[in-house]
CSV table of C-alpha atoms and ligand atoms in Angstrom, one decimal:
chain,number,residue,atom,x,y,z
A,2,MET,CA,-3.7,-2.2,-19.6
A,3,LYS,CA,-6.2,-3.8,-21.9
A,4,TYR,CA,-7.0,-6.3,-24.6
A,5,ARG,CA,-6.3,-5.5,-28.2
A,6,ASN,CA,-7.6,-8.1,-30.7
A,7,ASN,CA,-7.9,-10.5,-27.8
A,8,ASN,CA,-4.3,-10.1,-26.7
A,9,PHE,CA,-3.5,-8.4,-23.4
A,10,PHE,CA,-1.4,-5.3,-23.7
A,11,ILE,CA,0.5,-3.2,-21.2
A,12,GLU,CA,0.6,0.1,-22.8
A,13,ASN,CA,2.1,-0.6,-26.3
A,14,ILE,CA,3.7,-3.9,-25.3
A,15,LYS,CA,2.0,-7.3,-25.8
A,16,ALA,CA,2.1,-9.0,-22.4
A,17,GLU,CA,3.0,-12.3,-24.1
A,18,LYS,CA,6.2,-10.8,-25.4
A,19,ILE,CA,7.3,-9.9,-21.8
A,20,ALA,CA,6.3,-13.3,-20.5
A,21,LYS,CA,8.3,-15.1,-23.1
A,22,LYS,CA,11.3,-12.9,-23.0
A,23,TYR,CA,11.6,-12.3,-19.3
A,24,GLY,CA,10.0,-15.4,-17.9
A,25,THR,CA,7.3,-15.9,-15.2
A,26,PRO,CA,6.2,-15.2,-12.6
A,27,SER,CA,6.9,-11.5,-13.1
A,28,TYR,CA,5.4,-8.3,-11.8
A,29,CYS,CA,4.7,-5.9,-14.5
A,30,TYR,CA,3.8,-2.2,-14.0
A,31,SER,CA,2.4,0.5,-16.2
A,32,TYR,CA,4.1,3.9,-15.9
A,33,SER,CA,1.1,5.8,-17.4
A,34,LYS,CA,-1.2,4.3,-14.9
A,35,LEU,CA,1.1,5.3,-12.1
A,36,LYS,CA,1.3,8.8,-13.4
A,37,ASN,CA,-2.5,9.0,-13.9
A,38,ASN,CA,-3.1,7.8,-10.3
A,39,ILE,CA,-0.8,10.4,-8.9
A,40,LEU,CA,-2.2,13.3,-11.0
A,41,ASN,CA,-5.8,12.1,-10.2
A,42,PHE,CA,-5.0,12.0,-6.4
A,43,LYS,CA,-3.5,15.5,-6.6
A,44,LYS,CA,-6.4,16.8,-8.6
A,45,ASN,CA,-9.1,15.6,-6.2
A,46,PHE,CA,-7.3,17.0,-3.1
A,47,LYS,CA,-5.9,20.1,-4.8
A,48,ILE,CA,-7.9,22.6,-2.8
A,49,LEU,CA,-6.3,21.3,0.4
A,50,ASN,CA,-2.7,21.6,-0.8
A,51,PRO,CA,-1.7,18.6,1.2
A,52,LEU,CA,1.7,16.9,1.7
A,53,ILE,CA,1.3,13.5,0.0
A,54,CYS,CA,3.6,10.9,1.6
A,55,PHE,CA,3.6,7.7,-0.4
A,56,ALA,CA,3.3,4.6,1.9
A,57,VAL,CA,6.6,2.9,1.1
A,58,LYS,CA,5.5,-0.4,2.5
A,59,SER,CA,2.9,-0.8,-0.3
A,60,ASN,CA,5.7,-1.0,-2.8
A,61,PRO,CA,9.3,-0.1,-2.0
A,62,ASN,CA,10.9,-0.7,-5.4
A,63,LEU,CA,13.6,1.9,-5.7
A,64,TYR,CA,13.0,2.8,-9.3
A,65,LEU,CA,9.3,3.3,-8.7
A,66,LEU,CA,10.1,5.4,-5.6
A,67,LYS,CA,12.3,7.7,-7.7
A,68,GLU,CA,9.5,8.1,-10.3
A,69,ILE,CA,7.0,8.8,-7.5
A,70,LYS,CA,9.3,11.4,-6.0
A,71,LYS,CA,9.5,13.2,-9.3
A,72,PHE,CA,5.8,14.2,-8.8
A,73,GLY,CA,6.7,15.8,-5.6
A,74,LEU,CA,5.5,13.1,-3.2
A,75,GLY,CA,7.1,12.4,0.1
A,76,ALA,CA,7.2,9.1,2.0
A,77,ASP,CA,5.5,7.4,4.9
A,78,VAL,CA,7.9,4.9,6.3
A,79,VAL,CA,7.5,2.2,9.0
A,80,SER,CA,11.1,1.0,9.5
A,81,ILE,CA,14.7,2.1,9.2
A,82,GLY,CA,15.0,0.1,6.0
A,83,GLU,CA,12.2,1.9,4.4
A,84,LEU,CA,13.6,5.2,5.6
A,85,MET,CA,17.0,4.5,4.0
A,86,ARG,CA,15.2,3.4,0.8
A,87,ALA,CA,13.2,6.6,0.7
A,88,LEU,CA,16.3,8.8,1.2
A,89,LYS,CA,18.2,6.8,-1.4
A,90,ALA,CA,15.4,7.5,-3.8
A,91,GLY,CA,16.1,11.2,-3.2
A,92,ILE,CA,13.1,12.0,-1.2
A,93,LYS,CA,13.7,15.0,1.0
A,94,PRO,CA,13.8,14.3,4.8
A,95,LYS,CA,11.3,17.2,5.3
A,96,LYS,CA,8.8,15.2,3.3
A,97,ILE,CA,9.2,12.0,5.3
A,98,VAL,CA,7.0,10.8,8.2
A,99,PHE,CA,7.8,7.7,10.3
A,100,SER,CA,4.9,5.6,11.5
A,101,GLY,CA,4.6,2.3,13.4
A,102,VAL,CA,4.1,0.9,16.9
A,103,GLY,CA,7.5,-0.5,17.6
A,104,LYS,CA,10.3,1.8,16.5
A,105,THR,CA,13.6,0.8,18.0
A,106,GLU,CA,16.2,3.1,19.6
A,107,GLU,CA,18.4,2.6,16.5
A,108,GLU,CA,15.5,3.7,14.3
A,109,ILE,CA,14.6,6.7,16.4
A,110,ARG,CA,18.3,7.9,16.5
A,111,TYR,CA,18.6,7.5,12.7
A,112,ALA,CA,15.4,9.4,12.1
A,113,ILE,CA,16.5,12.2,14.4
A,114,ASN,CA,19.9,12.4,12.7
A,115,LYS,CA,18.3,12.6,9.3
A,116,LYS,CA,16.0,15.4,10.4
A,117,ILE,CA,12.8,14.0,9.0
A,118,LEU,CA,9.6,15.9,9.2
A,119,LEU,CA,7.8,13.9,11.9
A,120,ILE,CA,8.0,10.8,14.0
A,121,ASN,CA,4.4,9.7,14.5
A,122,THR,CA,4.3,8.1,17.9
A,123,GLU,CA,1.9,5.3,19.0
A,124,SER,CA,2.3,4.9,22.7
A,125,GLU,CA,3.2,6.7,25.9
A,126,SER,CA,6.3,4.5,26.3
A,127,GLU,CA,7.5,5.3,22.8
A,128,ILE,CA,7.0,9.1,23.5
A,129,LYS,CA,9.1,8.8,26.7
A,130,GLU,CA,11.8,6.8,24.8
A,131,ILE,CA,12.0,9.5,22.1
A,132,GLU,CA,12.2,12.2,24.7
A,133,LYS,CA,15.1,10.3,26.4
A,134,ILE,CA,17.0,9.8,23.2
A,135,SER,CA,16.5,13.4,22.0
A,136,LYS,CA,17.6,14.7,25.5
A,137,SER,CA,20.8,12.6,25.2
A,138,MET,CA,21.4,14.2,21.8
A,139,SER,CA,20.5,17.7,23.2
A,140,LYS,CA,17.8,18.1,20.6
A,141,THR,CA,14.1,19.0,20.4
A,142,ILE,CA,12.3,16.6,18.1
A,143,ASP,CA,9.1,17.2,16.1
A,144,ILE,CA,6.6,14.5,16.7
A,145,GLY,CA,3.0,13.5,16.0
A,146,ILE,CA,0.6,11.4,18.1
A,147,ARG,CA,-1.4,8.8,16.4
A,148,LEU,CA,-5.0,8.8,17.7
A,149,ASN,CA,-7.0,5.7,17.7
A,150,PRO,CA,-10.4,7.2,16.9
A,151,ASN,CA,-12.3,3.9,17.5
A,152,THR,CA,-13.8,4.2,14.0
A,153,ASP,CA,-14.8,1.1,12.1
A,154,ALA,CA,-13.3,1.4,8.6
A,155,LYS,CA,-15.8,-1.3,7.2
A,156,THR,CA,-13.0,-3.1,5.5
A,157,LEU,CA,-11.5,-6.6,5.9
A,158,SER,CA,-10.9,-7.2,9.6
A,159,GLN,CA,-7.3,-8.1,8.9
A,160,ILE,CA,-6.6,-4.6,7.5
A,161,SER,CA,-8.7,-2.6,9.9
A,162,THR,CA,-6.5,-0.4,12.3
A,163,GLY,CA,-8.7,2.3,13.8
A,164,LYS,CA,-10.8,0.4,16.4
A,165,LYS,CA,-10.0,0.3,20.1
A,166,GLU,CA,-9.2,-3.4,19.9
A,167,ASN,CA,-6.4,-2.7,17.4
A,168,LYS,CA,-2.8,-2.2,18.5
A,169,PHE,CA,-2.5,1.1,16.7
A,170,GLY,CA,-2.8,4.6,18.0
A,171,ILE,CA,-3.6,6.0,21.4
A,172,ASP,CA,-7.1,6.4,22.8
A,173,GLU,CA,-8.8,9.7,23.4
A,174,LYS,CA,-8.2,10.0,27.1
A,175,GLN,CA,-4.5,9.0,27.0
A,176,PHE,CA,-4.1,11.2,23.9
A,177,LEU,CA,-5.3,14.3,25.8
A,178,ASN,CA,-3.1,13.5,28.8
A,179,LEU,CA,-0.1,13.1,26.5
A,180,VAL,CA,-0.7,16.4,24.8
A,181,LYS,CA,-0.4,18.1,28.2
A,182,TYR,CA,2.7,16.1,29.0
A,183,ILE,CA,4.4,17.0,25.7
A,184,LYS,CA,3.6,20.7,26.1
A,185,ASN,CA,5.9,20.7,29.2
A,186,SER,CA,8.7,18.7,27.5
A,187,LYS,CA,11.9,20.5,26.5
A,188,ASN,CA,12.9,17.8,24.1
A,189,LEU,CA,9.6,17.1,22.3
A,190,ASN,CA,7.7,19.5,20.0
A,191,LEU,CA,4.2,18.3,19.3
A,192,LYS,CA,3.3,19.2,15.7
A,193,CYS,CA,0.9,16.6,14.4
A,194,LEU,CA,-2.2,14.6,15.1
A,195,SER,CA,-2.2,11.5,13.0
A,196,VAL,CA,-4.8,8.8,12.2
A,197,HIS,CA,-5.0,5.8,9.9
A,198,ILE,CA,-8.1,3.7,10.3
A,199,GLY,CA,-7.4,0.9,7.9
A,200,SER,CA,-6.9,0.0,4.3
A,201,GLN,CA,-9.0,-0.7,1.2
A,202,ILE,CA,-11.7,1.7,2.4
A,203,LEU,CA,-14.4,2.0,-0.3
A,204,ASN,CA,-16.9,4.4,1.3
A,205,HIS,CA,-16.3,7.9,2.5
A,206,LYS,CA,-18.6,7.6,5.5
A,207,PRO,CA,-16.0,6.0,7.9
A,208,TYR,CA,-13.7,8.9,7.0
A,209,GLU,CA,-16.4,11.3,7.9
A,210,LYS,CA,-16.9,9.6,11.2
A,211,MET,CA,-13.2,9.8,11.8
A,212,LEU,CA,-13.2,13.5,11.1
A,213,LYS,CA,-16.0,14.0,13.7
A,214,VAL,CA,-13.8,12.3,16.3
A,215,LEU,CA,-10.9,14.5,15.4
A,216,GLU,CA,-13.0,17.6,15.7
A,217,ARG,CA,-14.0,16.6,19.2
A,218,VAL,CA,-10.5,15.6,20.3
A,219,ILE,CA,-8.9,18.7,18.9
A,220,LYS,CA,-11.4,20.9,20.7
A,221,LYS,CA,-10.8,19.1,24.0
A,222,SER,CA,-7.1,19.2,23.6
A,223,ASN,CA,-7.2,23.0,23.1
A,224,PHE,CA,-4.0,22.6,21.0
A,225,GLN,CA,-3.1,24.0,17.6
A,226,PHE,CA,-1.6,21.2,15.5
A,227,GLU,CA,0.6,22.4,12.7
A,228,PHE,CA,-0.2,19.1,10.8
A,229,ILE,CA,-3.1,16.8,10.6
A,230,ASP,CA,-2.0,13.5,9.1
A,231,LEU,CA,-5.1,11.6,7.9
A,232,GLY,CA,-3.2,8.5,6.8
A,233,GLY,CA,-4.0,6.4,3.8
A,234,GLY,CA,-6.5,3.6,3.2
A,235,MET,CA,-8.2,4.8,0.1
A,236,GLY,CA,-9.6,1.7,-1.6
A,237,ILE,CA,-9.4,0.6,-5.2
A,238,ASP,CA,-11.6,-1.5,-7.5
A,239,TYR,CA,-10.3,-5.1,-7.1
A,240,ASP,CA,-13.4,-6.9,-8.4
A,241,GLY,CA,-14.2,-4.9,-11.5
A,242,SER,CA,-17.4,-3.6,-10.1
A,243,ASN,CA,-16.2,0.0,-10.4
A,244,GLN,CA,-16.8,0.5,-6.7
A,245,LYS,CA,-14.0,2.6,-5.4
A,246,LEU,CA,-13.6,5.4,-2.9
A,247,ASN,CA,-15.0,8.7,-4.1
A,248,LEU,CA,-12.0,10.9,-3.4
A,249,LYS,CA,-14.0,14.1,-4.2
A,250,LYS,CA,-16.5,13.4,-1.4
A,251,TYR,CA,-13.7,12.6,1.0
A,252,SER,CA,-12.0,15.8,0.0
A,253,ASN,CA,-15.2,17.9,0.5
A,254,ALA,CA,-15.5,16.4,4.0
A,255,ILE,CA,-12.0,17.4,4.8
A,256,GLN,CA,-12.4,20.8,3.4
A,257,LYS,CA,-15.3,21.4,5.8
A,258,PHE,CA,-13.4,20.0,8.7
A,259,ILE,CA,-10.2,22.0,8.0
A,260,LYS,CA,-12.0,25.4,8.0
A,261,ASN,CA,-12.0,25.4,11.8
A,262,HIS,CA,-8.3,24.4,12.0
A,263,ASN,CA,-5.3,26.2,10.6
A,264,SER,CA,-3.4,22.9,9.9
A,265,LYS,CA,-1.7,21.4,6.9
A,266,ILE,CA,-3.1,18.1,5.8
A,267,ILE,CA,-0.8,15.1,5.3
A,268,PHE,CA,-1.9,12.0,3.4
A,269,GLU,CA,-0.2,8.6,3.4
A,270,PRO,CA,-1.7,6.7,0.4
A,271,GLY,CA,-0.1,3.5,-0.8
A,272,ARG,CA,-2.7,1.2,-2.5
A,273,SER,CA,-4.6,4.0,-4.2
A,274,ILE,CA,-1.3,5.2,-5.9
A,275,ILE,CA,0.3,1.9,-6.9
A,276,GLY,CA,-2.3,-0.9,-6.5
A,277,ASP,CA,-3.9,-1.0,-9.9
A,278,THR,CA,-0.6,-0.2,-11.8
A,279,GLY,CA,0.7,-3.7,-11.6
A,280,ILE,CA,-0.2,-7.2,-12.8
A,281,MET,CA,1.4,-10.6,-12.3
A,282,LEU,CA,2.3,-12.7,-15.3
A,283,SER,CA,2.2,-16.4,-14.6
A,284,LYS,CA,2.2,-19.6,-16.5
A,285,VAL,CA,0.0,-22.7,-16.1
A,286,ASN,CA,2.4,-25.5,-15.3
A,287,TYR,CA,-0.1,-28.3,-14.8
A,288,ILE,CA,-3.8,-28.9,-14.9
A,289,LYS,CA,-4.8,-31.5,-12.3
A,290,LYS,CA,-8.2,-32.8,-12.9
A,291,SER,CA,-10.5,-33.9,-10.2
A,292,SER,CA,-14.2,-34.8,-10.2
A,293,ARG,CA,-15.5,-31.4,-8.9
A,294,LYS,CA,-12.9,-29.0,-10.3
A,295,ASP,CA,-9.6,-28.7,-12.1
A,296,PHE,CA,-6.6,-27.4,-10.2
A,297,ILE,CA,-4.8,-24.8,-12.4
A,298,ILE,CA,-1.3,-25.1,-11.0
A,299,LEU,CA,0.5,-21.9,-11.7
A,300,ASP,CA,4.2,-21.0,-11.4
A,301,ALA,CA,3.3,-18.1,-9.2
A,302,ALA,CA,2.6,-18.9,-5.5
A,303,MET,CA,1.8,-17.4,-2.2
A,304,ASN,CA,5.4,-16.4,-1.7
A,305,ASP,CA,5.1,-14.2,-4.8
A,306,LEU,CA,1.6,-12.8,-3.9
A,307,MET,CA,0.7,-13.3,-0.3
A,308,ARG,CA,-2.6,-11.3,-0.1
A,309,PRO,CA,-5.0,-14.1,-0.9
A,310,ALA,CA,-3.4,-16.4,1.7
A,311,LEU,CA,-2.9,-13.7,4.3
A,312,TYR,CA,-6.2,-11.8,4.0
A,313,ASN,CA,-8.4,-14.0,1.9
A,314,ALA,CA,-8.1,-11.1,-0.6
A,315,LYS,CA,-9.5,-11.7,-4.1
A,316,HIS,CA,-7.6,-10.7,-7.2
A,317,ARG,CA,-9.2,-11.1,-10.6
A,318,ILE,CA,-7.4,-13.6,-13.0
A,319,LEU,CA,-7.5,-13.1,-16.7
A,320,PRO,CA,-6.3,-15.1,-19.7
A,321,LEU,CA,-3.3,-13.6,-21.5
A,322,ASN,CA,-4.9,-14.2,-24.9
A,323,LYS,CA,-8.7,-14.5,-25.1
A,324,THR,CA,-10.3,-17.4,-27.0
A,325,LYS,CA,-14.0,-18.2,-27.5
A,326,GLN,CA,-13.8,-21.6,-25.8
A,327,LYS,CA,-15.5,-21.7,-22.4
A,328,SER,CA,-14.4,-24.2,-19.7
A,329,LYS,CA,-17.0,-26.6,-18.6
A,330,LYS,CA,-15.2,-27.2,-15.3
A,331,ASN,CA,-14.7,-25.1,-12.2
A,332,TYR,CA,-11.2,-23.9,-11.9
A,333,GLU,CA,-9.2,-23.4,-8.8
A,334,PHE,CA,-6.0,-21.4,-9.4
A,335,VAL,CA,-3.3,-22.5,-7.0
A,336,GLY,CA,0.5,-22.2,-6.6
A,337,PRO,CA,3.0,-25.1,-6.1
A,338,ILE,CA,3.7,-24.3,-2.4
A,339,CYS,CA,3.1,-26.9,0.3
A,340,GLU,CA,0.3,-25.1,2.0
A,341,SER,CA,-3.5,-25.4,1.4
A,342,THR,CA,-3.8,-21.6,1.6
A,343,ASP,CA,-1.6,-21.3,-1.4
A,344,LYS,CA,-4.5,-20.6,-3.7
A,345,PHE,CA,-5.6,-17.5,-5.6
A,346,LEU,CA,-9.1,-18.0,-6.8
A,347,ASN,CA,-12.1,-20.3,-7.5
A,348,THR,CA,-14.1,-19.6,-10.6
A,349,ASN,CA,-16.7,-21.3,-12.7
A,350,LYS,CA,-16.4,-18.6,-15.4
A,351,PHE,CA,-13.2,-18.9,-17.3
A,352,GLN,CA,-12.1,-19.8,-20.8
A,353,LYS,CA,-10.7,-23.3,-21.4
A,354,LEU,CA,-7.1,-23.3,-20.3
A,355,ASN,CA,-4.3,-25.6,-21.4
A,356,GLU,CA,-1.0,-26.4,-19.8
A,357,LYS,CA,1.7,-23.8,-20.7
A,358,ASP,CA,-0.9,-21.1,-21.2
A,359,TYR,CA,-0.2,-17.7,-19.5
A,360,ILE,CA,-2.6,-15.9,-17.2
A,361,ILE,CA,-2.6,-12.5,-15.5
A,362,ILE,CA,-3.4,-11.8,-11.9
A,363,CYS,CA,-4.8,-8.2,-11.6
A,364,ASP,CA,-4.1,-5.3,-9.3
A,365,VAL,CA,-1.0,-6.6,-7.6
A,366,GLY,CA,1.0,-3.3,-7.5
A,367,ALA,CA,0.4,-2.7,-3.8
A,368,TYR,CA,1.3,-5.3,-1.1
A,369,GLY,CA,2.4,-7.7,-3.9
A,370,MET,CA,6.1,-7.7,-4.2
A,371,SER,CA,6.5,-6.0,-0.8
A,372,LEU,CA,4.9,-9.0,1.0
A,373,SER,CA,6.8,-11.6,-1.1
A,374,SER,CA,9.2,-14.0,0.5
A,375,ASN,CA,11.5,-16.9,-0.2
A,376,TYR,CA,9.3,-19.5,1.4
A,377,ASN,CA,9.9,-22.9,0.0
A,378,MET,CA,13.3,-21.5,-1.2
A,379,ARG,CA,11.7,-19.8,-4.1
A,380,PRO,CA,13.6,-16.9,-5.8
A,381,LYS,CA,11.7,-13.6,-5.8
A,382,ALA,CA,10.1,-12.7,-9.1
A,383,SER,CA,11.3,-9.9,-11.4
A,384,GLU,CA,9.7,-6.5,-11.7
A,385,ILE,CA,9.2,-4.9,-15.0
A,386,LEU,CA,8.1,-1.4,-15.9
A,387,VAL,CA,6.4,-0.6,-19.2
A,388,ASN,CA,6.3,3.0,-20.4
A,389,GLY,CA,4.8,3.4,-23.8
A,390,SER,CA,6.8,1.1,-26.0
A,391,LYS,CA,9.7,0.8,-23.6
A,392,ILE,CA,10.4,-2.1,-21.2
A,393,LYS,CA,12.6,-1.7,-18.2
A,394,ILE,CA,13.6,-4.4,-15.7
A,395,ILE,CA,13.3,-2.5,-12.4
A,396,SER,CA,14.2,-5.5,-10.2
A,397,LYS,CA,15.9,-8.6,-11.4
A,398,ARG,CA,14.6,-12.1,-10.8
A,399,GLN,CA,16.5,-13.5,-7.8
A,400,LYS,CA,19.1,-16.0,-8.8
A,401,LEU,CA,19.0,-19.5,-7.3
A,402,LYS,CA,22.7,-19.2,-6.5
A,403,ASP,CA,22.0,-16.1,-4.3
A,404,LEU,CA,19.5,-18.2,-2.4
A,405,ILE,CA,21.6,-21.3,-1.9
B,513,LIG,C1,-0.2,1.0,5.6
B,513,LIG,C2,-0.3,2.4,6.0
B,513,LIG,C3,-0.6,3.4,5.1
B,513,LIG,C4,-1.0,3.1,3.7
B,513,LIG,O1,-2.2,2.4,3.6
B,513,LIG,P1,-3.0,2.2,2.1
B,513,LIG,O2,-4.2,1.5,2.4
B,513,LIG,O3,-2.0,1.4,1.3
B,513,LIG,O4,-3.2,3.6,1.5
B,513,LIG,C5,-0.7,4.7,5.6
B,513,LIG,N1,-0.4,5.0,6.8
B,513,LIG,C6,0.0,4.1,7.7
B,513,LIG,C7,0.3,4.5,9.1
B,513,LIG,C8,0.0,2.7,7.4
B,513,LIG,O5,0.3,1.8,8.3
């Protein structure tokens, strides 16, 4: 995805063509980028021969899941809906792990019936609930326990999950007690230790700290885990500074760690696979001038892309077609929704925009469409996949009549 003669292209397709033909706001993904991300991820961790379970919550588009599956990836799901979607995409149950703090009885039964690889549990109550259900079904169920390693991921506080004040995982002391408990259970089979310390992690150091904690806890537990599920969280370059997680360094740290343990590694990447494969195409509906800044009122809003409003996340915005004219004003890119948090970016460096111009919001492939809603009764945007010179609608724009 780049400019050719000042026009933005997605592979061989001029983005303007898509915007005009299919309307805005639209999510637009590059197949090559997706393929490269998957191959690059695999290459960096090749020596570990891990099971890579794509975190479906980052982007549950069925067509994309089918493409991801073709590269041999499994799925990390956090609800029955995601589990059904992953199975529908053809992902084998033995490549699916189920995470999340509040799985219901319905969800647990469904997961047991589908014979997925692992249910990763997050509390003593949940472990006892699964035991009760599997007993009633006369089964023995493979589970993991998610450890809360009390490790600071050094990321946005809203997407940090591995500290003791977070609701996720089980602390060391309880973890060790539960290992003993499960050893004596007829209906539970402990197979996995899982962790996931947060998202958009840009430095390998927090991961190294996390591995140290695992080392200590595994030693104390005196238990041989068949799987060690290290979660996801690998960060991407949102601000164009080229700062992203060095997967190779992380891989080296894991390699050292795994030498002492005869376990298979599982990863659950979401953002690092799909985040930078997608852009949002949007149109400038109005420019509202004020003394300090101009409000660039887009046709995309927080219901289409929630991350800025939810996490104060920053996504770069680019013009669809570059000109040499600089704007003298500060621009604030906003949506039309009746919330003051419905804004995307403030900038004093942008080319001069006119009403009806198109812009691009970058790196929206992960937690973009999946976090979208119908707030303000707005139909969901379309999703489009570009592969070379081919354009495919992989999710249609919602129709107003379906909403009303
Ligand atoms: C969200 C989540 C992931 C994926 O995180 P990314 O930052 O998108 O890689 C993986 N595992 C669990 C348990 C999660 O909740």
